[in-house]
PDB file of C-alpha atoms in Angstrom:
ATOM      1  CA  MET E   1      74.944 -30.782  30.467  1.00  0.00           C
ATOM      2  CA  ILE E   2      71.484 -28.883  31.113  1.00  0.00           C
ATOM      3  CA  ALA E   3      69.486 -31.863  30.455  1.00  0.00           C
ATOM      4  CA  HIS E   4      71.461 -34.042  32.919  1.00  0.00           C
ATOM      5  CA  LEU E   5      71.344 -31.447  35.538  1.00  0.00           C
ATOM      6  CA  ILE E   6      67.502 -30.924  35.683  1.00  0.00           C
ATOM      7  CA  ASN E   7      67.252 -34.711  35.593  1.00  0.00           C
ATOM      8  CA  THR E   8      69.140 -35.029  39.040  1.00  0.00           C
ATOM      9  CA  ASP E   9      66.793 -37.197  40.949  1.00  0.00           C
ATOM     10  CA  VAL E  10      67.245 -35.539  44.371  1.00  0.00           C
ATOM     11  CA  GLY E  11      64.047 -36.703  45.378  1.00  0.00           C
ATOM     12  CA  ASN E  12      64.729 -40.613  44.690  1.00  0.00           C
ATOM     13  CA  ARG E  13      61.620 -40.981  42.859  1.00  0.00           C
ATOM     14  CA  GLY E  14      62.850 -43.318  40.357  1.00  0.00           C
ATOM     15  CA  VAL E  15      62.638 -41.399  37.338  1.00  0.00           C
ATOM     16  CA  ILE E  16      66.277 -41.566  36.242  1.00  0.00           C
ATOM     17  CA  GLY E  17      65.557 -44.915  34.153  1.00  0.00           C
ATOM     18  CA  VAL E  18      62.996 -43.079  32.214  1.00  0.00           C
ATOM     19  CA  TYR E  19      65.242 -40.409  31.455  1.00  0.00           C
ATOM     20  CA  LEU E  20      68.389 -42.629  30.376  1.00  0.00           C
ATOM     21  CA  ASP E  21      66.142 -44.623  28.131  1.00  0.00           C
ATOM     22  CA  TYR E  22      64.365 -41.380  26.743  1.00  0.00           C
ATOM     23  CA  ARG E  23      67.496 -39.772  26.097  1.00  0.00           C
ATOM     24  CA  ARG E  24      69.102 -42.621  24.345  1.00  0.00           C
ATOM     25  CA  GLU E  25      66.539 -41.997  21.455  1.00  0.00           C
ATOM     26  CA  ASN E  26      66.193 -38.386  22.000  1.00  0.00           C
ATOM     27  CA  PRO E  27      69.384 -36.912  22.746  1.00  0.00           C
ATOM     28  CA  ASN E  28      68.496 -33.422  21.531  1.00  0.00           C
ATOM     29  CA  PHE E  29      64.998 -33.026  23.364  1.00  0.00           C
ATOM     30  CA  LEU E  30      66.001 -29.846  25.020  1.00  0.00           C
ATOM     31  CA  HIS E  31      67.420 -28.186  22.016  1.00  0.00           C
ATOM     32  CA  ASN E  32      64.432 -29.199  19.902  1.00  0.00           C
ATOM     33  CA  SER E  33      62.109 -27.829  22.416  1.00  0.00           C
ATOM     34  CA  ALA E  34      64.050 -24.500  22.706  1.00  0.00           C
ATOM     35  CA  LYS E  35      64.007 -24.228  18.761  1.00  0.00           C
ATOM     36  CA  MET E  36      60.240 -25.020  18.927  1.00  0.00           C
ATOM     37  CA  LEU E  37      59.667 -22.088  21.358  1.00  0.00           C
ATOM     38  CA  LEU E  38      62.042 -19.772  19.348  1.00  0.00           C
ATOM     39  CA  ASP E  39      60.265 -20.519  16.171  1.00  0.00           C
ATOM     40  CA  ASN E  40      56.779 -19.908  17.634  1.00  0.00           C
ATOM     41  CA  TYR E  41      57.035 -17.358  20.391  1.00  0.00           C
ATOM     42  CA  GLY E  42      54.558 -15.003  18.957  1.00  0.00           C
ATOM     43  CA  ARG E  43      51.691 -16.069  21.167  1.00  0.00           C
ATOM     44  CA  VAL E  44      52.063 -18.844  23.647  1.00  0.00           C
ATOM     45  CA  LEU E  45      49.622 -20.556  26.041  1.00  0.00           C
ATOM     46  CA  ILE E  46      51.232 -22.034  29.012  1.00  0.00           C
ATOM     47  CA  VAL E  47      48.968 -24.579  30.693  1.00  0.00           C
ATOM     48  CA  THR E  48      49.982 -25.457  34.272  1.00  0.00           C
ATOM     49  CA  GLY E  49      48.545 -26.741  37.645  1.00  0.00           C
ATOM     50  CA  PHE E  50      48.312 -30.190  39.288  1.00  0.00           C
ATOM     51  CA  PRO E  51      45.688 -31.108  41.891  1.00  0.00           C
ATOM     52  CA  ILE E  52      46.901 -33.336  44.708  1.00  0.00           C
ATOM     53  CA  PRO E  53      44.382 -35.974  45.981  1.00  0.00           C
ATOM     54  CA  PRO E  54      42.639 -35.990  48.485  1.00  0.00           C
ATOM     55  CA  MET E  55      42.396 -32.236  48.882  1.00  0.00           C
ATOM     56  CA  MET E  56      42.653 -31.525  45.237  1.00  0.00           C
ATOM     57  CA  ARG E  57      44.624 -28.289  45.770  1.00  0.00           C
ATOM     58  CA  ALA E  58      47.327 -27.351  43.268  1.00  0.00           C
ATOM     59  CA  GLU E  59      50.908 -27.960  44.043  1.00  0.00           C
ATOM     60  CA  THR E  60      54.070 -25.570  44.105  1.00  0.00           C
ATOM     61  CA  ASP E  61      55.569 -27.613  41.174  1.00  0.00           C
ATOM     62  CA  GLY E  62      54.389 -26.252  37.744  1.00  0.00           C
ATOM     63  CA  PRO E  63      53.261 -22.691  38.358  1.00  0.00           C
ATOM     64  CA  PRO E  64      56.837 -21.305  38.985  1.00  0.00           C
ATOM     65  CA  GLY E  65      58.212 -22.854  35.912  1.00  0.00           C
ATOM     66  CA  ALA E  66      55.219 -21.723  34.037  1.00  0.00           C
ATOM     67  CA  LEU E  67      55.850 -18.073  35.309  1.00  0.00           C
ATOM     68  CA  ALA E  68      59.461 -18.358  34.381  1.00  0.00           C
ATOM     69  CA  LEU E  69      58.516 -19.371  30.845  1.00  0.00           C
ATOM     70  CA  ALA E  70      56.074 -16.608  30.570  1.00  0.00           C
ATOM     71  CA  LYS E  71      58.635 -14.027  31.550  1.00  0.00           C
ATOM     72  CA  ALA E  72      61.242 -15.543  28.981  1.00  0.00           C
ATOM     73  CA  VAL E  73      58.525 -15.270  26.074  1.00  0.00           C
ATOM     74  CA  GLY E  74      57.840 -11.727  27.143  1.00  0.00           C
ATOM     75  CA  ALA E  75      61.586 -10.869  27.083  1.00  0.00           C
ATOM     76  CA  ILE E  76      62.224 -12.300  23.829  1.00  0.00           C
ATOM     77  CA  GLY E  77      59.343 -10.401  21.991  1.00  0.00           C
ATOM     78  CA  GLY E  78      56.450 -12.545  22.356  1.00  0.00           C
ATOM     79  CA  ARG E  79      53.065 -12.685  24.502  1.00  0.00           C
ATOM     80  CA  ALA E  80      52.404 -15.661  26.788  1.00  0.00           C
ATOM     81  CA  GLU E  81      49.238 -16.149  28.736  1.00  0.00           C
ATOM     82  CA  ILE E  82      48.439 -18.885  31.574  1.00  0.00           C
ATOM     83  CA  LEU E  83      45.457 -21.361  31.915  1.00  0.00           C
ATOM     84  CA  THR E  84      45.308 -22.765  35.202  1.00  0.00           C
ATOM     85  CA  TYR E  85      43.255 -23.254  38.492  1.00  0.00           C
ATOM     86  CA  PRO E  86      41.781 -20.243  39.993  1.00  0.00           C
ATOM     87  CA  GLU E  87      44.060 -20.382  43.276  1.00  0.00           C
ATOM     88  CA  VAL E  88      47.014 -20.573  40.888  1.00  0.00           C
ATOM     89  CA  GLY E  89      46.150 -17.705  39.138  1.00  0.00           C
ATOM     90  CA  GLU E  90      45.761 -15.552  42.068  1.00  0.00           C
ATOM     91  CA  ALA E  91      49.134 -16.780  43.337  1.00  0.00           C
ATOM     92  CA  LEU E  92      50.567 -15.666  39.856  1.00  0.00           C
ATOM     93  CA  LYS E  93      48.911 -12.568  39.270  1.00  0.00           C
ATOM     94  CA  PRO E  94      51.113 -10.397  41.540  1.00  0.00           C
ATOM     95  CA  PHE E  95      54.003 -11.310  38.940  1.00  0.00           C
ATOM     96  CA  GLY E  96      52.352  -9.499  36.302  1.00  0.00           C
ATOM     97  CA  VAL E  97      51.343 -12.306  33.955  1.00  0.00           C
ATOM     98  CA  ASP E  98      48.331 -12.768  31.903  1.00  0.00           C
ATOM     99  CA  ILE E  99      45.757 -15.447  33.064  1.00  0.00           C
ATOM    100  CA  VAL E 100      42.987 -16.768  30.753  1.00  0.00           C
ATOM    101  CA  ASP E 101      39.946 -18.727  31.487  1.00  0.00           C
ATOM    102  CA  ASN E 102      38.613 -19.665  28.116  1.00  0.00           C
ATOM    103  CA  PRO E 103      41.271 -19.510  25.504  1.00  0.00           C
ATOM    104  CA  GLU E 104      40.667 -20.022  22.061  1.00  0.00           C
ATOM    105  CA  ILE E 105      43.185 -22.457  21.110  1.00  0.00           C
ATOM    106  CA  SER E 106      43.281 -21.593  17.395  1.00  0.00           C
ATOM    107  CA  ASP E 107      44.710 -18.039  18.415  1.00  0.00           C
ATOM    108  CA  TYR E 108      48.088 -19.418  19.595  1.00  0.00           C
ATOM    109  CA  SER E 109      51.151 -20.209  17.974  1.00  0.00           C
ATOM    110  CA  LEU E 110      52.596 -22.486  20.698  1.00  0.00           C
ATOM    111  CA  VAL E 111      51.140 -24.569  23.681  1.00  0.00           C
ATOM    112  CA  ILE E 112      53.404 -25.505  26.473  1.00  0.00           C
ATOM    113  CA  ALA E 113      51.992 -28.010  29.303  1.00  0.00           C
ATOM    114  CA  VAL E 114      53.954 -27.843  32.597  1.00  0.00           C
ATOM    115  CA  GLU E 115      53.038 -30.285  35.300  1.00  0.00           C
ATOM    116  CA  THR E 116      49.396 -30.550  34.489  1.00  0.00           C
ATOM    117  CA  PRO E 117      47.447 -34.122  34.393  1.00  0.00           C
ATOM    118  CA  GLY E 118      47.095 -36.059  31.219  1.00  0.00           C
ATOM    119  CA  ARG E 119      44.372 -38.404  30.781  1.00  0.00           C
ATOM    120  CA  THR E 120      45.243 -42.184  31.021  1.00  0.00           C
ATOM    121  CA  ALA E 121      43.983 -44.859  28.542  1.00  0.00           C
ATOM    122  CA  HIS E 122      40.691 -45.135  30.060  1.00  0.00           C
ATOM    123  CA  GLY E 123      39.933 -41.539  30.512  1.00  0.00           C
ATOM    124  CA  LYS E 124      40.674 -40.996  34.237  1.00  0.00           C
ATOM    125  CA  TYR E 125      43.594 -39.049  36.042  1.00  0.00           C
ATOM    126  CA  TYR E 126      45.845 -40.071  38.718  1.00  0.00           C
ATOM    127  CA  SER E 127      48.578 -38.812  41.133  1.00  0.00           C
ATOM    128  CA  MET E 128      51.976 -40.657  41.306  1.00  0.00           C
ATOM    129  CA  SER E 129      50.709 -42.547  43.979  1.00  0.00           C
ATOM    130  CA  GLY E 130      47.773 -43.853  42.034  1.00  0.00           C
ATOM    131  CA  MET E 131      45.154 -41.754  43.706  1.00  0.00           C
ATOM    132  CA  GLU E 132      42.247 -40.444  41.304  1.00  0.00           C
ATOM    133  CA  ILE E 133      42.252 -36.838  40.547  1.00  0.00           C
ATOM    134  CA  THR E 134      38.636 -35.901  40.592  1.00  0.00           C
ATOM    135  CA  ARG E 135      39.228 -32.146  39.716  1.00  0.00           C
ATOM    136  CA  GLY E 136      38.796 -31.152  35.979  1.00  0.00           C
ATOM    137  CA  ALA E 137      42.060 -31.034  33.872  1.00  0.00           C
ATOM    138  CA  PHE E 138      43.321 -28.920  31.216  1.00  0.00           C
ATOM    139  CA  ASP E 139      44.770 -31.371  28.918  1.00  0.00           C
ATOM    140  CA  TRP E 140      42.010 -30.620  26.493  1.00  0.00           C
ATOM    141  CA  ALA E 141      44.132 -27.476  25.420  1.00  0.00           C
ATOM    142  CA  VAL E 142      47.048 -29.809  24.409  1.00  0.00           C
ATOM    143  CA  LEU E 143      44.952 -32.286  22.386  1.00  0.00           C
ATOM    144  CA  GLU E 144      42.983 -29.214  20.667  1.00  0.00           C
ATOM    145  CA  ALA E 145      46.315 -27.743  19.683  1.00  0.00           C
ATOM    146  CA  ARG E 146      47.505 -30.937  18.164  1.00  0.00           C
ATOM    147  CA  LYS E 147      44.040 -31.330  16.172  1.00  0.00           C
ATOM    148  CA  LEU E 148      44.689 -27.797  14.742  1.00  0.00           C
ATOM    149  CA  GLY E 149      48.392 -28.408  13.964  1.00  0.00           C
ATOM    150  CA  ILE E 150      49.631 -25.979  16.561  1.00  0.00           C
ATOM    151  CA  PRO E 151      53.092 -27.017  18.109  1.00  0.00           C
ATOM    152  CA  THR E 152      53.209 -28.349  21.404  1.00  0.00           C
ATOM    153  CA  VAL E 153      55.643 -28.907  24.194  1.00  0.00           C
ATOM    154  CA  GLY E 154      55.124 -30.937  27.341  1.00  0.00           C
ATOM    155  CA  ILE E 155      56.977 -30.837  30.398  1.00  0.00           C
ATOM    156  CA  GLY E 156      56.682 -33.422  33.333  1.00  0.00           C
ATOM    157  CA  ASP E 157      58.517 -35.465  35.883  1.00  0.00           C
ATOM    158  CA  GLY E 158      56.359 -38.554  36.693  1.00  0.00           C
ATOM    159  CA  GLY E 159      54.547 -39.735  33.631  1.00  0.00           C
ATOM    160  CA  ASN E 160      50.989 -38.621  34.627  1.00  0.00           C
ATOM    161  CA  GLU E 161      51.422 -35.467  32.885  1.00  0.00           C
ATOM    162  CA  ALA E 162      50.055 -34.002  29.539  1.00  0.00           C
ATOM    163  CA  GLY E 163      52.997 -34.740  27.035  1.00  0.00           C
ATOM    164  CA  MET E 164      53.878 -38.047  28.711  1.00  0.00           C
ATOM    165  CA  GLY E 165      51.836 -40.083  26.220  1.00  0.00           C
ATOM    166  CA  ARG E 166      54.827 -39.711  24.010  1.00  0.00           C
ATOM    167  CA  ILE E 167      56.852 -42.424  26.171  1.00  0.00           C
ATOM    168  CA  ARG E 168      54.132 -44.147  27.790  1.00  0.00           C
ATOM    169  CA  ASP E 169      55.977 -47.396  27.329  1.00  0.00           C
ATOM    170  CA  LEU E 170      58.541 -46.157  29.403  1.00  0.00           C
ATOM    171  CA  ILE E 171      56.489 -44.766  32.074  1.00  0.00           C
ATOM    172  CA  VAL E 172      54.856 -48.362  32.386  1.00  0.00           C
ATOM    173  CA  ARG E 173      58.461 -50.001  32.329  1.00  0.00           C
ATOM    174  CA  HIS E 174      59.886 -47.793  35.038  1.00  0.00           C
ATOM    175  CA  VAL E 175      57.602 -45.812  37.149  1.00  0.00           C
ATOM    176  CA  PRO E 176      55.501 -47.596  40.049  1.00  0.00           C
ATOM    177  CA  HIS E 177      51.917 -47.516  39.216  1.00  0.00           C
ATOM    178  CA  GLY E 178      52.864 -46.876  35.641  1.00  0.00           C
ATOM    179  CA  GLU E 179      50.347 -48.820  33.955  1.00  0.00           C
ATOM    180  CA  ARG E 180      47.682 -47.115  36.013  1.00  0.00           C
ATOM    181  CA  ILE E 181      48.793 -43.529  35.945  1.00  0.00           C
ATOM    182  CA  ALA E 182      50.448 -43.165  32.447  1.00  0.00           C
ATOM    183  CA  SER E 183      49.332 -40.254  30.495  1.00  0.00           C
ATOM    184  CA  THR E 184      48.253 -41.001  26.896  1.00  0.00           C
ATOM    185  CA  VAL E 185      48.411 -37.212  26.009  1.00  0.00           C
ATOM    186  CA  GLU E 186      51.290 -36.638  23.501  1.00  0.00           C
ATOM    187  CA  THR E 187      53.073 -33.450  22.450  1.00  0.00           C
ATOM    188  CA  ASP E 188      55.305 -32.598  19.536  1.00  0.00           C
ATOM    189  CA  GLU E 189      58.326 -32.290  21.915  1.00  0.00           C
ATOM    190  CA  LEU E 190      58.701 -33.571  25.500  1.00  0.00           C
ATOM    191  CA  ILE E 191      61.046 -32.379  28.228  1.00  0.00           C
ATOM    192  CA  LEU E 192      61.730 -34.877  31.156  1.00  0.00           C
ATOM    193  CA  SER E 193      62.979 -33.530  34.279  1.00  0.00           C
ATOM    194  CA  ALA E 194      63.368 -34.603  37.877  1.00  0.00           C
ATOM    195  CA  VAL E 195      61.048 -31.685  39.035  1.00  0.00           C
ATOM    196  CA  SER E 196      59.017 -30.064  36.514  1.00  0.00           C
ATOM    197  CA  ASN E 197      59.862 -26.542  37.509  1.00  0.00           C
ATOM    198  CA  TRP E 198      63.509 -27.647  36.751  1.00  0.00           C
ATOM    199  CA  GLY E 199      62.364 -28.641  33.363  1.00  0.00           C
ATOM    200  CA  ALA E 200      60.870 -25.336  32.756  1.00  0.00           C
ATOM    201  CA  TYR E 201      64.221 -23.582  33.917  1.00  0.00           C
ATOM    202  CA  GLY E 202      65.961 -25.993  31.768  1.00  0.00           C
ATOM    203  CA  LEU E 203      64.195 -24.859  28.594  1.00  0.00           C
ATOM    204  CA  VAL E 204      64.528 -21.230  29.650  1.00  0.00           C
ATOM    205  CA  ALA E 205      68.522 -21.708  29.932  1.00  0.00           C
ATOM    206  CA  GLU E 206      68.324 -23.473  26.698  1.00  0.00           C
ATOM    207  CA  VAL E 207      66.388 -20.658  24.885  1.00  0.00           C
ATOM    208  CA  SER E 208      68.695 -18.248  26.494  1.00  0.00           C
ATOM    209  CA  ILE E 209      71.877 -19.803  25.196  1.00  0.00           C
ATOM    210  CA  GLU E 210      70.497 -20.007  21.540  1.00  0.00           C
ATOM    211  CA  PHE E 211      68.859 -16.538  21.801  1.00  0.00           C
ATOM    212  CA  GLY E 212      72.145 -15.181  23.478  1.00  0.00           C
ATOM    213  CA  LYS E 213      70.669 -13.444  26.457  1.00  0.00           C
ATOM    214  CA  ASN E 214      70.395 -14.836  30.140  1.00  0.00           C
ATOM    215  CA  LEU E 215      66.654 -14.977  30.595  1.00  0.00           C
ATOM    216  CA  LEU E 216      66.775 -16.407  34.127  1.00  0.00           C
ATOM    217  CA  ALA E 217      69.274 -13.459  35.366  1.00  0.00           C
ATOM    218  CA  GLY E 218      66.538 -11.858  37.541  1.00  0.00           C
ATOM    219  CA  TRP E 219      64.778 -14.897  38.645  1.00  0.00           C
ATOM    220  CA  ASP E 220      64.403 -15.390  42.358  1.00  0.00           C
ATOM    221  CA  GLU E 221      63.346 -18.796  43.138  1.00  0.00           C
ATOM    222  CA  GLY E 222      62.944 -18.211  46.939  1.00  0.00           C
ATOM    223  CA  ASN E 223      60.521 -15.377  46.427  1.00  0.00           C
ATOM    224  CA  VAL E 224      58.498 -17.326  43.831  1.00  0.00           C
ATOM    225  CA  VAL E 225      58.152 -20.499  45.701  1.00  0.00           C
ATOM    226  CA  ARG E 226      57.378 -18.622  48.972  1.00  0.00           C
ATOM    227  CA  ALA E 227      54.631 -16.705  47.413  1.00  0.00           C
ATOM    228  CA  MET E 228      53.149 -19.867  45.902  1.00  0.00           C
ATOM    229  CA  SER E 229      52.991 -21.331  49.226  1.00  0.00           C
ATOM    230  CA  GLY E 230      51.654 -18.132  50.893  1.00  0.00           C
ATOM    231  CA  ALA E 231      48.932 -18.233  48.465  1.00  0.00           C
ATOM    232  CA  GLY E 232      47.784 -21.555  49.421  1.00  0.00           C
ATOM    233  CA  LEU E 233      49.581 -24.026  47.095  1.00  0.00           C
ATOM    234  CA  ILE E 234      50.898 -27.151  48.651  1.00  0.00           C
ATOM    235  CA  ASP E 235      53.865 -29.474  48.196  1.00  0.00           C
ATOM    236  CA  GLY E 236      52.919 -32.192  46.092  1.00  0.00           C
ATOM    237  CA  VAL E 237      54.941 -34.826  48.048  1.00  0.00           C
ATOM    238  CA  SER E 238      54.424 -33.755  51.460  1.00  0.00           C
ATOM    239  CA  LYS E 239      50.961 -32.605  51.002  1.00  0.00           C
ATOM    240  CA  THR E 240      51.830 -29.718  53.413  1.00  0.00           C
ATOM    241  CA  LEU E 241      51.530 -25.795  52.930  1.00  0.00           C
ATOM    242  CA  ALA E 242      55.257 -25.112  53.062  1.00  0.00           C
ATOM    243  CA  PRO E 243      57.657 -23.297  50.713  1.00  0.00           C
ATOM    244  CA  THR E 244      59.049 -26.359  49.298  1.00  0.00           C
ATOM    245  CA  VAL E 245      58.615 -28.384  45.846  1.00  0.00           C
ATOM    246  CA  ASP E 246      58.168 -32.305  45.462  1.00  0.00           C
ATOM    247  CA  GLY E 247      59.661 -32.788  49.213  1.00  0.00           C
ATOM    248  CA  ILE E 248      62.794 -31.114  48.437  1.00  0.00           C
ATOM    249  CA  SER E 249      64.171 -28.210  50.238  1.00  0.00           C
ATOM    250  CA  LEU E 250      63.967 -24.516  49.050  1.00  0.00           C
ATOM    251  CA  GLU E 251      67.769 -24.211  49.206  1.00  0.00           C
ATOM    252  CA  VAL E 252      68.100 -27.206  46.633  1.00  0.00           C
ATOM    253  CA  HIS E 253      65.861 -25.439  44.211  1.00  0.00           C
ATOM    254  CA  GLU E 254      67.672 -22.375  44.830  1.00  0.00           C
ATOM    255  CA  GLY E 255      70.930 -23.859  44.182  1.00  0.00           C
ATOM    256  CA  MET E 256      69.470 -25.463  40.911  1.00  0.00           C
ATOM    257  CA  VAL E 257      68.513 -22.039  39.443  1.00  0.00           C
ATOM    258  CA  GLU E 258      71.847 -20.364  40.478  1.00  0.00           C
ATOM    259  CA  LEU E 259      73.781 -23.232  38.671  1.00  0.00           C
ATOM    260  CA  LEU E 260      71.600 -22.734  35.546  1.00  0.00           C
ATOM    261  CA  LYS E 261      72.286 -19.084  35.713  1.00  0.00           C
ATOM    262  CA  SER E 262      76.095 -19.757  35.998  1.00  0.00           C
ATOM    263  CA  LEU E 263      76.087 -22.239  32.987  1.00  0.00           C
ATOM    264  CA  ILE E 264      74.165 -19.838  30.765  1.00  0.00           C
ATOM    265  CA  ASP E 265      76.548 -16.986  31.654  1.00  0.00           C
ATOM    266  CA  GLU E 266      79.655 -19.337  30.913  1.00  0.00           C
ATOM    267  CA  ALA E 267      77.991 -20.526  27.738  1.00  0.00           C
ATOM    268  CA  LEU E 268      77.485 -16.835  26.546  1.00  0.00           C
ATOM    269  CA  ARG E 269      80.918 -15.618  27.340  1.00  0.00           C
TER     270      ARG E 269
END
């Protein structure tokens, strides 16, 4: 149910075909990702931030999801740190999370990438519209973790993010510009979603059910998204400085979170 919900293609971006094909082969991807987090929450590195061409300003999709995950890790007794761009770090600091600039990957028990660019087959990075991203990326953290045997989880919505290399063939098949933009960076587990924030919230929801506590109970989506926009992050679709995510109104995002909260409460009755 949660996996279907977070893949509701409200923005009509055509990602539903990727999800349906992926789910046929990986029906338990959300449970598997939750188990990986619950088995490795001691010290978690969360990587987020996606620069939008041509201004290369980070977008509002990704950082809220990273924040929700960091809060969830802390609530179950672990420690989370976030690797991201300076403007995203400034936007997140008021929420009391730890931001790192040069993490030593070997120090972590788990690496989660939430909406952050993954390099293509020829080493470049692209937006969903096929525009080149010329700002530095953080997918190296995922690649280093995999070399070291540290578990990794990827969360994305378009095919150009770290983690999506796991299903590059589906991205090429279903997504416009897929051959050009498809990431080759794989993760051990991969969560697909229509909006990457929703993928992170879906992971928190699944962890909540399996852990036995509603870890989204105090989450205020409106407050977080408005704070991100107020700090200068832009909507990745409209490319405007607005309290929206992926061109979808804030009311829809708030509704998604409230529904997830209710589903967790129902499962825990």
